[in-house]
XYZ file of C-alpha atoms in Angstrom:
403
model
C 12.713 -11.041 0.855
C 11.500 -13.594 3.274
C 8.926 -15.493 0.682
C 11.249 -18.521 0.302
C 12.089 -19.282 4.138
C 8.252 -19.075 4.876
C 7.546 -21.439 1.876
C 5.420 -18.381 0.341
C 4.782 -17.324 -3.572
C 4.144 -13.876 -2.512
C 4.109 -11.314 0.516
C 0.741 -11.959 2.147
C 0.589 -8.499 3.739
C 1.036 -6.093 1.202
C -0.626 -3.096 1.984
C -1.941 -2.791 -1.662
C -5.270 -3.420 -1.812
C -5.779 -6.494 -3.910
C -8.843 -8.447 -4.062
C -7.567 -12.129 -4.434
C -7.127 -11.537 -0.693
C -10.341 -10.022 0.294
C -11.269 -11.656 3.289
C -15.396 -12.045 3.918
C -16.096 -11.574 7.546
C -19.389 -10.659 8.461
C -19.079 -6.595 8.233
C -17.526 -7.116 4.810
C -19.915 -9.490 3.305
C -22.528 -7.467 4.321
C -21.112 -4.430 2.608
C -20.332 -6.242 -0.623
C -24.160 -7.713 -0.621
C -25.777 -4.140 -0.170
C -23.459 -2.863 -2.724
C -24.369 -5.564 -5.344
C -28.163 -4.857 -4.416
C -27.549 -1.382 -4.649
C -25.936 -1.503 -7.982
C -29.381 -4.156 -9.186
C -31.831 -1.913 -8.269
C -30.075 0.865 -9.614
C -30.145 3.093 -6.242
C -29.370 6.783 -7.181
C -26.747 7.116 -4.286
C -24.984 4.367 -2.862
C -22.823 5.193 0.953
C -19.851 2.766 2.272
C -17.866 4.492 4.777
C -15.345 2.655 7.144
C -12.748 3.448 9.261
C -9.020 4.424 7.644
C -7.479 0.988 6.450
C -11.049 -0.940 6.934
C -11.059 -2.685 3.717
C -13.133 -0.275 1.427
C -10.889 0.307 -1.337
C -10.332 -3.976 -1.636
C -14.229 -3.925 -1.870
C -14.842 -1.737 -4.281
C -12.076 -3.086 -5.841
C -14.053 -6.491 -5.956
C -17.191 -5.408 -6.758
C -15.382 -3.634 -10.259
C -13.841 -7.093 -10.821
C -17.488 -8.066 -11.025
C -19.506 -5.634 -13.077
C -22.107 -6.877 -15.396
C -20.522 -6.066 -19.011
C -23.350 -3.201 -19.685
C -22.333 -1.263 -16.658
C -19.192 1.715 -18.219
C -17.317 3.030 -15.145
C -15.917 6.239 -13.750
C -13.314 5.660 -10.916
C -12.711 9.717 -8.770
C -9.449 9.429 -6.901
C -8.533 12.939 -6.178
C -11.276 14.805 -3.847
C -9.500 17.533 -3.300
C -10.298 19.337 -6.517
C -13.828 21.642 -7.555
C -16.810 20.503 -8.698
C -16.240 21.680 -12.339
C -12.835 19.359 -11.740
C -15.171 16.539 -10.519
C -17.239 16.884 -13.782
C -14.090 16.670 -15.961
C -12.616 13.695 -14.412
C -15.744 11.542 -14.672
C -16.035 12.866 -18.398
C -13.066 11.732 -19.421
C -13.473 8.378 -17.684
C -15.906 8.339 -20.140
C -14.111 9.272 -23.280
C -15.397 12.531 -23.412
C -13.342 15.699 -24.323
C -13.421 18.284 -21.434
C -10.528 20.531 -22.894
C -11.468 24.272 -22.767
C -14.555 23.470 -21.397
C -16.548 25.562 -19.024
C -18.862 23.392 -16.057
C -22.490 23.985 -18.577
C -20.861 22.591 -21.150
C -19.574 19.384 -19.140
C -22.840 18.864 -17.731
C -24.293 19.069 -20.969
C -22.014 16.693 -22.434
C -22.404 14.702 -19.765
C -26.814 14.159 -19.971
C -25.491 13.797 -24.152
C -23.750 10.717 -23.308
C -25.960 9.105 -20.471
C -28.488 9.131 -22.770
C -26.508 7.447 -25.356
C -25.797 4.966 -22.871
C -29.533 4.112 -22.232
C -30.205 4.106 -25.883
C -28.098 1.328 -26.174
C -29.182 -0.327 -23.045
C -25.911 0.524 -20.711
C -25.979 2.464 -17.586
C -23.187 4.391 -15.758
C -21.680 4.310 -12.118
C -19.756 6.402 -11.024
C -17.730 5.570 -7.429
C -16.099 8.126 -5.595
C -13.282 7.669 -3.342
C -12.193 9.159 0.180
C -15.463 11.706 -0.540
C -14.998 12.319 3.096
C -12.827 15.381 1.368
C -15.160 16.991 -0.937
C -17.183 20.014 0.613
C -20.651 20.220 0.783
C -21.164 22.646 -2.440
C -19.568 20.149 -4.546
C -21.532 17.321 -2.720
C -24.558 19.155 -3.699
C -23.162 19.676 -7.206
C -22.780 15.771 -7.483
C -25.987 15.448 -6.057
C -27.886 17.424 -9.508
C -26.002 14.901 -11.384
C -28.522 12.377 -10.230
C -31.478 14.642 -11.132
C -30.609 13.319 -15.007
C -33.240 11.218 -15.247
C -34.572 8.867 -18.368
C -38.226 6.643 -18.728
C -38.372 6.928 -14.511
C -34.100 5.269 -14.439
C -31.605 7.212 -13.279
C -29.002 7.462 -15.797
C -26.199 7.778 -13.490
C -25.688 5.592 -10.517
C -23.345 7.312 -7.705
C -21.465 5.303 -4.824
C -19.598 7.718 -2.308
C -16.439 5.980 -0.259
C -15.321 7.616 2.781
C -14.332 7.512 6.237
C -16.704 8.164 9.257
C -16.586 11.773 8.800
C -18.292 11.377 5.736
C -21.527 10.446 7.309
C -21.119 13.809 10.066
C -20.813 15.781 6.557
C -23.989 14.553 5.037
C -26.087 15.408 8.025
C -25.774 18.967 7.738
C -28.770 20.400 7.320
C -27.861 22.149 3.749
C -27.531 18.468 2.396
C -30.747 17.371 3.767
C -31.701 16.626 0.077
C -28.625 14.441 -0.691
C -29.023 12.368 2.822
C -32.694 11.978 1.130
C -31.330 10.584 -1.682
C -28.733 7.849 -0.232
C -30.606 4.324 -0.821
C -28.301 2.056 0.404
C -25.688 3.100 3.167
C -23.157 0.281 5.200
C -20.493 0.661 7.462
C -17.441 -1.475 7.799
C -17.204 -2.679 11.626
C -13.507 -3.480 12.567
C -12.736 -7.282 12.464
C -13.135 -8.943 15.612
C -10.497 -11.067 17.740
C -11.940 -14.092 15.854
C -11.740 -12.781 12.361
C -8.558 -11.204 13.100
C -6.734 -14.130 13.769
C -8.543 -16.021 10.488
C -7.783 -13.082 8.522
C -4.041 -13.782 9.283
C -4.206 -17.583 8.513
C -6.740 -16.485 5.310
C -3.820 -14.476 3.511
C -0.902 -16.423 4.738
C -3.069 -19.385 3.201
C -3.673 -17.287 -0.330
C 0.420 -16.587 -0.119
C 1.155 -20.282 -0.380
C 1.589 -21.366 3.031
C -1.065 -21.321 5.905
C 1.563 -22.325 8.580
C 4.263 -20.253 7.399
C 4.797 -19.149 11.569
C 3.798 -21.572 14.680
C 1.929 -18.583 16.783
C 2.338 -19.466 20.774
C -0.830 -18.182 23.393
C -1.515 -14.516 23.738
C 0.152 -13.657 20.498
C -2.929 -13.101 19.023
C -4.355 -11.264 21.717
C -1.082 -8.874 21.377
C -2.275 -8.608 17.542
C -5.824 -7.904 18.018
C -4.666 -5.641 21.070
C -2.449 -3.078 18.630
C -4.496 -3.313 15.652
C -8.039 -3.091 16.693
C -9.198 -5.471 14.150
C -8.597 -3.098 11.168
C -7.046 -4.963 8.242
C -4.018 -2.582 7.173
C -2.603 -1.991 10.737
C -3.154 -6.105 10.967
C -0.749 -6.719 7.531
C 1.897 -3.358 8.835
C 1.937 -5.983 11.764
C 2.499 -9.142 10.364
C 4.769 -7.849 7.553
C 6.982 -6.574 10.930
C 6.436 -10.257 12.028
C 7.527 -12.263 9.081
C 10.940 -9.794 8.901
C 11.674 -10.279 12.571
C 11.232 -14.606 12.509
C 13.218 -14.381 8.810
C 16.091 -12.441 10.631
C 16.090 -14.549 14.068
C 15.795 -17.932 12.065
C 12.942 -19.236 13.713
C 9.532 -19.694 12.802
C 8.049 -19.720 16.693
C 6.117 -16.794 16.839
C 6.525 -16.334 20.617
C 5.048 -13.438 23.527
C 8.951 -11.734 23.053
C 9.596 -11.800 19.922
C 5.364 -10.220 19.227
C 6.912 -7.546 22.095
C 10.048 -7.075 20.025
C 8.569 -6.106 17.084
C 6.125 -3.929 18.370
C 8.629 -1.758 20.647
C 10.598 -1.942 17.321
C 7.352 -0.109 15.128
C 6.999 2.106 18.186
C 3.357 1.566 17.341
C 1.566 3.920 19.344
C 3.186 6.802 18.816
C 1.744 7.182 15.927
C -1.698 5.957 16.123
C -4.485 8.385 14.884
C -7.770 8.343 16.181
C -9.045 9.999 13.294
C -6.873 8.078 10.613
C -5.060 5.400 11.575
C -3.730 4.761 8.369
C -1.769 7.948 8.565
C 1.086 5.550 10.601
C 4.578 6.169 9.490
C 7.082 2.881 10.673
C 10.350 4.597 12.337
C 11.765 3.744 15.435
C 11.282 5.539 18.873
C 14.529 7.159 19.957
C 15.505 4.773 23.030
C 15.076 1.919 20.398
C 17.548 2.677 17.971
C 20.512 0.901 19.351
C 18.162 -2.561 19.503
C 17.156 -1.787 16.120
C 20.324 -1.331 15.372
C 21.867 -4.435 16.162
C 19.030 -6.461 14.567
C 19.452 -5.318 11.401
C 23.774 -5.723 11.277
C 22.697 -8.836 12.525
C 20.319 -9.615 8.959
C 23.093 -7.978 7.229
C 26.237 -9.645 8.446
C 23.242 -13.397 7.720
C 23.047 -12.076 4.084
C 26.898 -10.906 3.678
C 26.125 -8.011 1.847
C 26.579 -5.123 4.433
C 28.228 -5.058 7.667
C 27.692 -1.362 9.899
C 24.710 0.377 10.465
C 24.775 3.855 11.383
C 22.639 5.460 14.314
C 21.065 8.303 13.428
C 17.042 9.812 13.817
C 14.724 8.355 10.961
C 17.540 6.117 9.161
C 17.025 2.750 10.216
C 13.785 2.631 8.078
C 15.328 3.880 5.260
C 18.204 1.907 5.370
C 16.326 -1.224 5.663
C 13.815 -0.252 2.189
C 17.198 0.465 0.443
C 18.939 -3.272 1.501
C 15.687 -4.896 0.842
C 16.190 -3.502 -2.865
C 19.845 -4.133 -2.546
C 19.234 -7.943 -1.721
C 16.569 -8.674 -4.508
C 18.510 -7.478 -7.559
C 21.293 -9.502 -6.157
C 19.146 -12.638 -5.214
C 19.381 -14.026 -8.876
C 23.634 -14.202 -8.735
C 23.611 -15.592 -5.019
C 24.060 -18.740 -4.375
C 24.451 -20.775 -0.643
C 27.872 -20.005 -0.779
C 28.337 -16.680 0.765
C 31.804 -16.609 0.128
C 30.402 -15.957 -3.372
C 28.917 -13.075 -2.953
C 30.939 -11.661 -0.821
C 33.587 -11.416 -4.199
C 30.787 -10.442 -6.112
C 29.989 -7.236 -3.834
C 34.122 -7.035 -3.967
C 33.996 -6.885 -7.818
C 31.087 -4.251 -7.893
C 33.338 -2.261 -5.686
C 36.140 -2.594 -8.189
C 34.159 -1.324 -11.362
C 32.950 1.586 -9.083
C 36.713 2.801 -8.025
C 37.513 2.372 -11.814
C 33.908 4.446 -12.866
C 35.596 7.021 -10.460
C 39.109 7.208 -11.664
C 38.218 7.487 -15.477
C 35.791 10.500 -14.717
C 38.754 12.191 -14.137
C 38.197 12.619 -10.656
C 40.889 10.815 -8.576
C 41.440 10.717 -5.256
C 39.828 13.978 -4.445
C 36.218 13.022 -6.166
C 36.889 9.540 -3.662
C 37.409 11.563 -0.494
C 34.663 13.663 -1.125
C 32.259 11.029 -1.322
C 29.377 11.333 1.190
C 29.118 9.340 4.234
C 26.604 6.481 2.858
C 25.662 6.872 -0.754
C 23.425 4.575 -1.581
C 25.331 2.307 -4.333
C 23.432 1.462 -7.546
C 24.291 -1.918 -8.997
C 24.938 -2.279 -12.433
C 22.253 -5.254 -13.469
C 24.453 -6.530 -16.473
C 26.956 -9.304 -16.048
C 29.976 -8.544 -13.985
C 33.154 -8.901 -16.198
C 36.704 -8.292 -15.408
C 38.102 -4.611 -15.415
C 40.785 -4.855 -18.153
C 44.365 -6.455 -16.320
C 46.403 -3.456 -17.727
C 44.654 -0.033 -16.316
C 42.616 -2.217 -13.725
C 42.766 -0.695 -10.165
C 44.406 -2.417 -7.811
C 42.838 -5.151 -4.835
C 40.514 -3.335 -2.609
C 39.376 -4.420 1.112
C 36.313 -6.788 1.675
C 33.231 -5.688 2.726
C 33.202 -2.612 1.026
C 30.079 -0.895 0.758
C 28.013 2.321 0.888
C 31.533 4.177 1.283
C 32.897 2.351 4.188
C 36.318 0.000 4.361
C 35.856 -2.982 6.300
């Protein structure tokens, strides 16, 4: 929405996980190295844990980009599942049929194509996401997958992701033999003030514009001070940034406007020690009328919608559905807002005459809900013919309400 004010090709602070922007600082390069010499020496059992919205996910993502060609890979998503469910989901990463199959039988499959692998000089890894959910039976079940074994290799390399808790589980005295078994372990530190603030410039740079914002004194510090150096809450941030300097025409990134946004996120109400990345956007209740004027204010800019309603939870919703609103109509826009404004006018025609030849009148009009949420035909707009046409409707009509 706001690429083309900021001079950018893309939104630098997606929350995706995409390694184009992976951003070395010292925690994370030292992750990615012990990962790569893990993965050369062929280490049974690999650890990276790291905080909720570290960076893990972008570095595994990396290191995949990376694989030597003789490496075949299983990815496990899903942790919350049993071990024979474990088994079958790293089978059929490897194109093997697990259909009516009882856990011998996948394990036996399983050594069958390892084995194969060897033969022809290829080795398996096998990486394991948020493993910080699996219980310690199934650990130990993943654990005898390493016991297959050929000419002293281990035929199957295993590389557990997870959050701190992860290394509390494998303490536990019943997993004594799996903690024995972990070769290389790292843990991703939280960026520091320094790394935060080059992390910022580092994407905004990869996005096409490495000054997109002038940042005045202390609004770093107010970054670093809400985030806590860990990448996702630093992009939630910054994505909150961009939007607020897009809507208030400015690109001076100033103490109020930093305070703004943040009493806007109503960031630390929902900040979990545990899992931080469990942070849901809405706005605290005393903040809704602010909020609420902002955002008529970006609507009435764009003249495409002109109320917003005040009620618990919608704001964020509302603003989702006019981001979608604005980008399917960004390609018929032009400077002129006048034109658009008859554009939205016509849209509002064909959906009176949709109405009125389903039979339903008047009385399928006044039982319309408050705000539906109005889906725009993407073909070309054309003229509703002259002879049944309904007649001229009021301007600014949208979501159900009459300007």
């Amino acid at each position: 929405m706001y690429e083309s004010y900021f001079g950018l090709t893309t939104k630098p602070f997606e929350l995706v996980p995409n390694p184009r922007f992976l951003f070395n600082s010292q925690s994370h390069k030292k992750a990615i190295n012990y990962l790569k010499y893990g993965l050369q020496e062929r280490a049974g059992f690999i650890l990276l844990t790291g905080e909720v919205g570290s960076g893990k996910t972008t570095i595994i993502r990396d290191i995949i980009n990376n694989l030597d060609d003789d490496i075949s890979l299983s990815m496990v998503f899903n942790t919350r599942v049993t071990a024979k469910q474990v088994i079958a989901m790293i089978n059929e990463d490897f194109g093997l049929e697990v259909s009516g199959k009882d856990k011998v039988a996948l394990v036996r499959d399983l050594n069958d194509h390892l084995v194969g692998l060897h033969a022809r000089k290829k080795r398996a890894v096998v990486i394991i996401d948020e493993a910080q959910n699996l219980t310690p039976t199934i650990l130990e079940e993943i654990r005898l997958l390493s016991n297959l074994e050929a000419d002293s290799f281990k035929l199957l390399q295993i590389i557990l992701v997870g959050q701190p808790e992860l290394k509390q589980i494998i303490t536990r005295p019943e997993l004594r033999q799996l903690r024995q078994r972990i070769s290389v372990h790292c843990h991703l530190q939280p960026l520091t003030r320094e790394e935060s603030e080059a992390y910022v410039y580092h994407r905004l740079a990869m996005a096409g514009n490495r000054n997109a914002l002038r940042w005045h004194d202390g609004t770093f510090d107010t970054l670093f001070g809400y985030s806590g150096g860990i990448p996702r809450l630093i992009n939630v941030f910054c994505d909150f940034v961009l939007l607020a300097a897009f809507v208030e025409e400015t690109r001076e990134l100033t103490r109020e406007l930093v305070d703004e946004v943040i009493g806007d996120v109503s960031w630390d109400r929902h900040l979990d020690t545990e899992s931080p990345a469990k942070i849901t956007l809405s706005v605290a209740d005393d903040d809704h009328e602010e909020m609420a004027d902002r955002l008529l204010r970006f609507e009435q800019r764009l003249a495409c919608l002109d109320a917003v309603q005040e009620e618990e939870g919608w704001i964020a919703k509302r603003l989702a559905v006019h981001e979608d609103l604005l980008k399917k109509l960004a390609d018929r826009q032009t400077s002129d807002t006048g034109r658009l404004e008859v554009a939205m006018e016509r849209i509002c025609r064909q959906l009176d005459w949709l109405i009125a030849m389903s039979g339903a009148g008047k009385e399928a009009t006044a039982s319309l809900p408050k705000s539906p949420v109005v889906e725009i035909d993407e073909r070309p707009i054309s003229p509703s013919p002259v002879a049944s046409a309904p007649g001229p409707l009021p301007k600014k009509r949208l979501f159900g309400r009459r300007g």
